[in-house]
PDB file of C-alpha atoms in Angstrom:
ATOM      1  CA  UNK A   1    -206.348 -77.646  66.830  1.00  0.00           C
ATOM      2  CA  UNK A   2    -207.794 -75.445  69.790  1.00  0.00           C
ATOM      3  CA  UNK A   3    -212.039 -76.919  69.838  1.00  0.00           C
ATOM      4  CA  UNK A   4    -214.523 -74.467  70.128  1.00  0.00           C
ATOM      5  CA  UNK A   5    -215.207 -72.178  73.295  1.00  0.00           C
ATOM      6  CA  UNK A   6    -218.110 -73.445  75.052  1.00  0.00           C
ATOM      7  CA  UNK A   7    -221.040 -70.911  74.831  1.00  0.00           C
ATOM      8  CA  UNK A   8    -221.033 -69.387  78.068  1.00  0.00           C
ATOM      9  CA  UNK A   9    -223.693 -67.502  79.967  1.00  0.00           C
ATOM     10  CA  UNK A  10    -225.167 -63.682  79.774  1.00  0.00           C
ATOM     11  CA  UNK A  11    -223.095 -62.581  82.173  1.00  0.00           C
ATOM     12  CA  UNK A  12    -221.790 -58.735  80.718  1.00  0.00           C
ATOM     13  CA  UNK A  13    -217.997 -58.459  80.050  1.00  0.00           C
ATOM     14  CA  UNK A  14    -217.414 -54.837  80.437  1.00  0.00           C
ATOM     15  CA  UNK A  15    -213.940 -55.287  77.985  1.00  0.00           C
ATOM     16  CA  UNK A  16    -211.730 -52.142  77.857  1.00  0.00           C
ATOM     17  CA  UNK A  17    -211.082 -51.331  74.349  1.00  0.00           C
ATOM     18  CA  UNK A  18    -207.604 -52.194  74.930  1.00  0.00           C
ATOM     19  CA  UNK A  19    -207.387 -55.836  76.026  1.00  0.00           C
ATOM     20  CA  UNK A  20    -205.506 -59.458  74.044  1.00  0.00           C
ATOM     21  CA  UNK A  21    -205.687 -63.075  74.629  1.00  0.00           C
ATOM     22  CA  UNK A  22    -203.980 -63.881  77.576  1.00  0.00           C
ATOM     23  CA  UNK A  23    -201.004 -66.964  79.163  1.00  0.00           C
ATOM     24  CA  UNK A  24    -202.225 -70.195  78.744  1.00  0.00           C
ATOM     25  CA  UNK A  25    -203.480 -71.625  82.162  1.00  0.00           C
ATOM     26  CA  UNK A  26    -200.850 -72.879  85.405  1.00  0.00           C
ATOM     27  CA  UNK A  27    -202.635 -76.048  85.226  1.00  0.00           C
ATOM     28  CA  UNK A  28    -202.928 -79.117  82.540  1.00  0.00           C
ATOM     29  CA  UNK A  29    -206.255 -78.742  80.874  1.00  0.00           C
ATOM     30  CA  UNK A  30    -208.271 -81.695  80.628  1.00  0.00           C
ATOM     31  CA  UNK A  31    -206.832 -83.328  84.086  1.00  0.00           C
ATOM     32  CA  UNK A  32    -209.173 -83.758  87.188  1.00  0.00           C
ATOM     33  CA  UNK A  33    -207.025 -83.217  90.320  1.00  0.00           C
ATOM     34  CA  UNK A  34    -208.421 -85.509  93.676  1.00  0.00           C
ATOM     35  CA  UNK A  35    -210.031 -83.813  96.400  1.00  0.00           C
ATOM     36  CA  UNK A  36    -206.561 -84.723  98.197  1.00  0.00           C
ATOM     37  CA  UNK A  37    -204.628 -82.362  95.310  1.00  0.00           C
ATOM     38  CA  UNK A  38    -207.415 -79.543  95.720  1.00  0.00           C
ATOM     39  CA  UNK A  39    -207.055 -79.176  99.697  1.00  0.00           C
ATOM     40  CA  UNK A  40    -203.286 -79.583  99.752  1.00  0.00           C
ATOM     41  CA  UNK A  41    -200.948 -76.800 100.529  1.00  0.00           C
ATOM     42  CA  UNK A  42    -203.285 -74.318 101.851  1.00  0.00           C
ATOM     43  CA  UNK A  43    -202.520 -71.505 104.342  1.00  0.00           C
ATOM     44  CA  UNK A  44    -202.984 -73.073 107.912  1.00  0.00           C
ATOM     45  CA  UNK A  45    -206.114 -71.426 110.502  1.00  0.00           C
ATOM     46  CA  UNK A  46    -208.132 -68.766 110.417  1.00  0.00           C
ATOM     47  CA  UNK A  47    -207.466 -65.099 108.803  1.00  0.00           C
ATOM     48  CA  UNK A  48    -207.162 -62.405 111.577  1.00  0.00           C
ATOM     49  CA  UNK A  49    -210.220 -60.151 112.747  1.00  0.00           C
ATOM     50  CA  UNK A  50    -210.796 -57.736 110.174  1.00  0.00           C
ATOM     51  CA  UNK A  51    -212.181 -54.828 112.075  1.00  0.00           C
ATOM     52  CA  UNK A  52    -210.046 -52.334 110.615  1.00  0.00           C
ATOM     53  CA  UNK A  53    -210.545 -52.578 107.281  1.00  0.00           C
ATOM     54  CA  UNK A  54    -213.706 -51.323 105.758  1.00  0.00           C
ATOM     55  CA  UNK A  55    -213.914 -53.413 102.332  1.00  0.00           C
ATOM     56  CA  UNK A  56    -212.820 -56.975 102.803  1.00  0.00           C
ATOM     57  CA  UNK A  57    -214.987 -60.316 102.067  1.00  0.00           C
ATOM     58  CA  UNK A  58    -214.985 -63.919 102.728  1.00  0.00           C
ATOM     59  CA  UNK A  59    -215.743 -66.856 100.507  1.00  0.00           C
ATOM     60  CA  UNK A  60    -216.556 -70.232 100.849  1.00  0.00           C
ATOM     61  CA  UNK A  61    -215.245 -72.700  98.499  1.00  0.00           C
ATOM     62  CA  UNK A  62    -216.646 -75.988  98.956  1.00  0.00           C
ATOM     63  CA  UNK A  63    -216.135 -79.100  97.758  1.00  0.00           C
ATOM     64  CA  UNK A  64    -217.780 -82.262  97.415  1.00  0.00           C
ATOM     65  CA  UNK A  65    -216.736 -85.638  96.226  1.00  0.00           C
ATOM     66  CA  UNK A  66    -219.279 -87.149  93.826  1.00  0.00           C
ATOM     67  CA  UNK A  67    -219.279 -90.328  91.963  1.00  0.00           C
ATOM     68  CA  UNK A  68    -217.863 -88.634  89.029  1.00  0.00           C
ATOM     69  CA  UNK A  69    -215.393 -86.734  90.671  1.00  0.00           C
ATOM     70  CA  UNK A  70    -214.724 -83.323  92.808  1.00  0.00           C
ATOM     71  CA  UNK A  71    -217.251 -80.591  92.574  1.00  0.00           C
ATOM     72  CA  UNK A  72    -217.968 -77.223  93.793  1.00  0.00           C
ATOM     73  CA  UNK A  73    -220.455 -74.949  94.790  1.00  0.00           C
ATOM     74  CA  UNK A  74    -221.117 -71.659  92.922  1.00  0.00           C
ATOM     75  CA  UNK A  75    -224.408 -69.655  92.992  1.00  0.00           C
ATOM     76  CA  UNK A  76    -225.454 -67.157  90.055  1.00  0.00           C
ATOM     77  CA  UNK A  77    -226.436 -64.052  92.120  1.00  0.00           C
ATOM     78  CA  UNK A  78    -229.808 -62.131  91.405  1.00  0.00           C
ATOM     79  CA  UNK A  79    -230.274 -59.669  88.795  1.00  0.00           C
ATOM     80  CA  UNK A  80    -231.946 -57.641  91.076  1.00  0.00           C
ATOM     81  CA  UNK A  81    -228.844 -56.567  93.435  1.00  0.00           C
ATOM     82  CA  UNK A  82    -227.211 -53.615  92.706  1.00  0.00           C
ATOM     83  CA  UNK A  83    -223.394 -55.091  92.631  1.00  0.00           C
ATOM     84  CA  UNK A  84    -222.461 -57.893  90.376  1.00  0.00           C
ATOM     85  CA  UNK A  85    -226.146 -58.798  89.551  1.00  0.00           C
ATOM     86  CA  UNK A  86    -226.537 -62.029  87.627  1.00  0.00           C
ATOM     87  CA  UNK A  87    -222.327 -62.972  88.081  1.00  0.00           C
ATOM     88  CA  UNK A  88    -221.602 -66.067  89.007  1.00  0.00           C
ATOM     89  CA  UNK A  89    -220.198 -66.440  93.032  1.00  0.00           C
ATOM     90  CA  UNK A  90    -218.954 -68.582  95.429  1.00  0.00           C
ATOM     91  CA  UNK A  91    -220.838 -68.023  98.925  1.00  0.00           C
ATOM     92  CA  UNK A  92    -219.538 -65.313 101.207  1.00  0.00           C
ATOM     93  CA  UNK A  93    -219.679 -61.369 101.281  1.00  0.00           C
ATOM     94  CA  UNK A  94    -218.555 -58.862 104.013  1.00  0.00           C
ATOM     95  CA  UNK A  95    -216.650 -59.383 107.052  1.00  0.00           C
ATOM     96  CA  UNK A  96    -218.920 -57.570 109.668  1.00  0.00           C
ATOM     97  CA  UNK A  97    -216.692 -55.748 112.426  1.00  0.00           C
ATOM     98  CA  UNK A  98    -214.887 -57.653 115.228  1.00  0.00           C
ATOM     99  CA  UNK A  99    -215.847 -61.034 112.849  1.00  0.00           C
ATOM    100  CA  UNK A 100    -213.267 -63.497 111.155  1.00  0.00           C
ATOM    101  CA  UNK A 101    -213.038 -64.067 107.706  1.00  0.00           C
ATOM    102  CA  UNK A 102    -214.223 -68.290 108.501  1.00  0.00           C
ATOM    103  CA  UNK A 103    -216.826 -66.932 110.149  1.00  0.00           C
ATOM    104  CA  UNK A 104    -217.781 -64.576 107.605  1.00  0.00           C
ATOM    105  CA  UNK A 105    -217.739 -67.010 105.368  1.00  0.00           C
ATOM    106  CA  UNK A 106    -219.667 -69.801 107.086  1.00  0.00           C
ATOM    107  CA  UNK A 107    -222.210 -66.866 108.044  1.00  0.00           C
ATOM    108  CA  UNK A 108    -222.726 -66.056 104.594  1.00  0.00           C
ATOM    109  CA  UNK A 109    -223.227 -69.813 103.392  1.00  0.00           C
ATOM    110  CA  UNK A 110    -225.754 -69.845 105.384  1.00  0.00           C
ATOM    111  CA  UNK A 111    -227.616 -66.877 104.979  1.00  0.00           C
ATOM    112  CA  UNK A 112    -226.977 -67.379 101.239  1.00  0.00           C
ATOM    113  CA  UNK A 113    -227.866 -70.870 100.642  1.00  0.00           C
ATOM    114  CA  UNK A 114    -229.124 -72.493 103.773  1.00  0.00           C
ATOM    115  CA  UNK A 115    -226.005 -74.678 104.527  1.00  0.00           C
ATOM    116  CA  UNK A 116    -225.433 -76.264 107.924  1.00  0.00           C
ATOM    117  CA  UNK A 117    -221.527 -75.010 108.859  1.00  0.00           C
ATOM    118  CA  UNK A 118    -221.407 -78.699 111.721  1.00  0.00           C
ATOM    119  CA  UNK A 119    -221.021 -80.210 107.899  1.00  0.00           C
ATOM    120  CA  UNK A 120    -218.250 -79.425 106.439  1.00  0.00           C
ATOM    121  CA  UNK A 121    -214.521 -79.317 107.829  1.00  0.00           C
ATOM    122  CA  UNK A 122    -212.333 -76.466 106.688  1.00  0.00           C
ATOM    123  CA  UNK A 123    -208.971 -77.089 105.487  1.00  0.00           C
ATOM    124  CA  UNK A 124    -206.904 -73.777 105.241  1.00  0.00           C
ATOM    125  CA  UNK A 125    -207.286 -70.547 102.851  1.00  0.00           C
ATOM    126  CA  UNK A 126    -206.226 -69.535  99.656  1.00  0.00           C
ATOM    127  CA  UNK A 127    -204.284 -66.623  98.925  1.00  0.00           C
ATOM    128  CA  UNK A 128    -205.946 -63.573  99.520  1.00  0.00           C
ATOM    129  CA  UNK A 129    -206.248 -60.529  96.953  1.00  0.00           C
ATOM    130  CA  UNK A 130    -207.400 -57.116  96.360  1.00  0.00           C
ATOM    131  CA  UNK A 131    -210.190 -57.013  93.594  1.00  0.00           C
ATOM    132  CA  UNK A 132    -209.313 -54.147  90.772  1.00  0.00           C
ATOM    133  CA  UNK A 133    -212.497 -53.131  90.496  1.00  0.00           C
ATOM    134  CA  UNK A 134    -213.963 -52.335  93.604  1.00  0.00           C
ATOM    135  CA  UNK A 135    -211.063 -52.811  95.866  1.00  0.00           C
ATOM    136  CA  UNK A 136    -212.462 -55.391  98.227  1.00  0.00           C
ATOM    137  CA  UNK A 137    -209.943 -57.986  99.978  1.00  0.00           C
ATOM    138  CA  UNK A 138    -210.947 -60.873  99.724  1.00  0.00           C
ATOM    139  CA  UNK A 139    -209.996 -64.061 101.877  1.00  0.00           C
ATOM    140  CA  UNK A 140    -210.858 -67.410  99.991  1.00  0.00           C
ATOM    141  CA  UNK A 141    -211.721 -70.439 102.864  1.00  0.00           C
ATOM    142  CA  UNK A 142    -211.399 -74.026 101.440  1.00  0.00           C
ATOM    143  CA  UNK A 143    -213.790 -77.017 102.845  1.00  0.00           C
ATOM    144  CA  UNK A 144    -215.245 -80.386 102.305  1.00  0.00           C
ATOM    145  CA  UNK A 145    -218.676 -82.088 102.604  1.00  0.00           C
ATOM    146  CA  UNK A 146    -218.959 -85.675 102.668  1.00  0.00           C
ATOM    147  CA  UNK A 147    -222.543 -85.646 101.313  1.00  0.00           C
ATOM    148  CA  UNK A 148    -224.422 -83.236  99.131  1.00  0.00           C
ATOM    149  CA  UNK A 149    -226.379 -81.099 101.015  1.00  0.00           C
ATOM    150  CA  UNK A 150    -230.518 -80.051  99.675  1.00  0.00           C
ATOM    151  CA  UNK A 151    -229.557 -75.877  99.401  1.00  0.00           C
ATOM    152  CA  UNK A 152    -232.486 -73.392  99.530  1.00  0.00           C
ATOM    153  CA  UNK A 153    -231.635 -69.835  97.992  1.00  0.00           C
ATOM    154  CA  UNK A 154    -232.050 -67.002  99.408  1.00  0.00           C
ATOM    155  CA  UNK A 155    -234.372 -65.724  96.390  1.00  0.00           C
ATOM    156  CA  UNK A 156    -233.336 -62.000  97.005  1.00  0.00           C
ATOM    157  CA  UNK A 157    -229.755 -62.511  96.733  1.00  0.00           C
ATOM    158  CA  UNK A 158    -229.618 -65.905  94.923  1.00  0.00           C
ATOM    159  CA  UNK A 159    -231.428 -66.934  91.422  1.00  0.00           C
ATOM    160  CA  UNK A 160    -229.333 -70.304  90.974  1.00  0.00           C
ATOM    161  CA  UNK A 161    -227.491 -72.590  92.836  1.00  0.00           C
ATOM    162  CA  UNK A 162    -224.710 -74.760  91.008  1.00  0.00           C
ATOM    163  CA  UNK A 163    -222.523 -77.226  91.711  1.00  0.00           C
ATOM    164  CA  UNK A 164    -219.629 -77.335  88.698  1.00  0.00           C
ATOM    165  CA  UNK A 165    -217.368 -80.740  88.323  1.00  0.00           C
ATOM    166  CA  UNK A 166    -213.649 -79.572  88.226  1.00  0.00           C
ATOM    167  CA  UNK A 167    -213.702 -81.656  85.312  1.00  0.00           C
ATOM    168  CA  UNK A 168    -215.773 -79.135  83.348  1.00  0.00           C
ATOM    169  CA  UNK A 169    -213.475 -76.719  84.373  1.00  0.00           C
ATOM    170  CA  UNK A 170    -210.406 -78.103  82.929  1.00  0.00           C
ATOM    171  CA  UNK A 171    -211.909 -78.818  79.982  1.00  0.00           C
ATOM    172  CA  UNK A 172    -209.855 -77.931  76.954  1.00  0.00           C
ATOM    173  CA  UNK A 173    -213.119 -75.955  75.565  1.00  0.00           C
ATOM    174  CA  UNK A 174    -213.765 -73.866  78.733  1.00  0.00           C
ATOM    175  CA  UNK A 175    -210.813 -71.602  79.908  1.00  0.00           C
ATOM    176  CA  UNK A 176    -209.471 -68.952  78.479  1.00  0.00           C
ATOM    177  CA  UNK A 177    -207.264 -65.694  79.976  1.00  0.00           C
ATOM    178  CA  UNK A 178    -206.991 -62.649  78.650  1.00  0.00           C
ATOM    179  CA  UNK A 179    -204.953 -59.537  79.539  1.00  0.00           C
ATOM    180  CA  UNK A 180    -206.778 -55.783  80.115  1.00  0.00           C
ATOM    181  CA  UNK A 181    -205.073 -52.837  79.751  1.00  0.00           C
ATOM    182  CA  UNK A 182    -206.637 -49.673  81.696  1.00  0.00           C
ATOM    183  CA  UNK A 183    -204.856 -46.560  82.197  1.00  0.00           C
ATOM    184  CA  UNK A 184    -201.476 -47.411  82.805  1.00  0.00           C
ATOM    185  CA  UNK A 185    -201.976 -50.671  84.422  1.00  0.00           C
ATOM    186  CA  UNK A 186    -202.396 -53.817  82.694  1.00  0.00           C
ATOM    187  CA  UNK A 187    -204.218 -56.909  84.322  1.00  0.00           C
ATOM    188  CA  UNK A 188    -204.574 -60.666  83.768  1.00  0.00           C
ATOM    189  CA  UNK A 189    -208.421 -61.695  83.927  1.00  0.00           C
ATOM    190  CA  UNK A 190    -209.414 -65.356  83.660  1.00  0.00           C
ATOM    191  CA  UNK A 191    -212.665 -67.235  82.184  1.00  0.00           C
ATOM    192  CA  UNK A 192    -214.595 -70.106  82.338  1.00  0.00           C
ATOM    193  CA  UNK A 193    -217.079 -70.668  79.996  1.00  0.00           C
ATOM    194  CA  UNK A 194    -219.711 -73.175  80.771  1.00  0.00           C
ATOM    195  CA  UNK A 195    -222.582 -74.077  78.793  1.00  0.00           C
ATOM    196  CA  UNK A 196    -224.981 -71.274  80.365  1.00  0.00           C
ATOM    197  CA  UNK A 197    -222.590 -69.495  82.292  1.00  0.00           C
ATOM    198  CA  UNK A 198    -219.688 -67.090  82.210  1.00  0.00           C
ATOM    199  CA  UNK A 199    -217.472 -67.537  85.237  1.00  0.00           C
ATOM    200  CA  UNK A 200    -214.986 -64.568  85.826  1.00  0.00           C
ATOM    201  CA  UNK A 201    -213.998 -62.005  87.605  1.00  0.00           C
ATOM    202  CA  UNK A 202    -212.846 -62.545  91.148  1.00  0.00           C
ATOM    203  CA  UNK A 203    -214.494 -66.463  91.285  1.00  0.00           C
ATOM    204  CA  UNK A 204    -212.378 -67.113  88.510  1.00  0.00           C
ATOM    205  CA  UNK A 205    -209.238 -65.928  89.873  1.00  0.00           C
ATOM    206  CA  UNK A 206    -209.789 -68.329  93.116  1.00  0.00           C
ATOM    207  CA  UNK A 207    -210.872 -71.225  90.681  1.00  0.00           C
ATOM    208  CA  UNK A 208    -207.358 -70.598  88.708  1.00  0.00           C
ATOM    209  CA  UNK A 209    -205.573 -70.229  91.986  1.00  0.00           C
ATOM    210  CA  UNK A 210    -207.031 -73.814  93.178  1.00  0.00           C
ATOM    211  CA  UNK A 211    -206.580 -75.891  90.482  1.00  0.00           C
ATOM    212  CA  UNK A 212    -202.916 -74.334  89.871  1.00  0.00           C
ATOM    213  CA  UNK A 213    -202.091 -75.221  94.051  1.00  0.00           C
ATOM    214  CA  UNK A 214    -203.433 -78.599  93.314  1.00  0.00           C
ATOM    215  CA  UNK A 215    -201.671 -78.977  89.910  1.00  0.00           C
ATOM    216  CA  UNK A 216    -198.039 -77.746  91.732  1.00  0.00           C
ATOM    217  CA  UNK A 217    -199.000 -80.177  94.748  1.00  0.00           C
ATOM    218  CA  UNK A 218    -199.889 -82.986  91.954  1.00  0.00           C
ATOM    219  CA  UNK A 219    -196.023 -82.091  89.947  1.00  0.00           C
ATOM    220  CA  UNK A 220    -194.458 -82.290  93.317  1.00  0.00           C
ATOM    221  CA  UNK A 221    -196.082 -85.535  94.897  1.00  0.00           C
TER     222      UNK A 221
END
């Protein structure tokens, strides 16, 4: 028997009227990969300088090691800003000209929620994509922290700062996929529904991306 989806936030799901339940996830539910699974087979170095292209981002996906398991770092974005108010995020944004997409990245992080970039080490990228909506590419950076940083927000572009256990991720009550048809194309969108938040979007495509690298590098090991 499938339990109950977990509430989930007040994020706004702007469903086409043509859309279905989507694949089941890449990944086992209800299995915590190690911090070893998450950061293995990641692409190697820095992205190239970006100066040509007008609309790609960085992100910073960080992880930390707690007592209970790996955890990462989202932020719920402010419902004042004009693009993707009140969504839930990992740091990053746009790659300013002649810039990197790590250095994006780490730039953001800071500027976002105050964190020290001499903290963390940076293990490789995930795959990059082009976002249907607004046709951003983005570049997804993977790093570690060995001790829980104290975050400040940057109030005008951050309301909440959250660190998520992959655990409640995996979660048998939490993910679900489903597939949107628009015009001719169709796409496959994935969720994550928390207790108080709705993750989707392009932060859930890089959380389904690294747990299923870390569930192919778990198989495979």
């Amino acid at each position: 028997m499938v339990p109950p989806r977990r509430p989930g936030g007040h994020q706004v799901i702007p469903r086409p009227a043509d859309w279905s339940i989507g694949p089941d996830p890449a990944w086992p539910i209800g299995v915590q990969p190690s911090v070893a699974d998450l950061i293995a087979g990641l692409d190697d170095g820095d992205y190239p300088k970006l100066a040509d292209l007008v609309r790609a981002s960085a992100v910073l996906v960080l992880i930390h090691n707690s007592d209970a398991g790996p955890e990462l770092l989202l932020t719920r974005r402010a419902d004042t800003l004009t693009h993707h108010r009140g969504e839930i995020s990992f740091p990053g944004g746009r790659i300013d000209p002649g810039e990197s997409s790590i250095e994006a990245a780490l730039r953001e992080a800071s500027e976002e929620v105050g964190l020290d970039p001499t903290t963390i080490t940076v293990h490789g990228r995930l795959r990059s994509f082009r976002t249907a909506g607004s046709h951003h590419d983005v570049i997804p950076h993977v790093a570690t922290i060995d001790h829980r940083p104290t975050l400040t927000p940057y109030e005008t572009e951050v309301a909440r700062i959250i660190w998520v256990p992959i655990a409640e991720l995996t979660r048998p009550d939490t993910y679900r996929s489903e597939r949107w048809a628009i015009g001719a194309a169709s796409y496959v969108l994935h969720f994550f529904y928390l207790d108080d938040e709705t993750v989707w979007g392009a932060t859930a495509r890089i959380l389904n991306d690294l747990l299923a690298r870390a569930a192919s590098h778990t198989s495979s090991g």
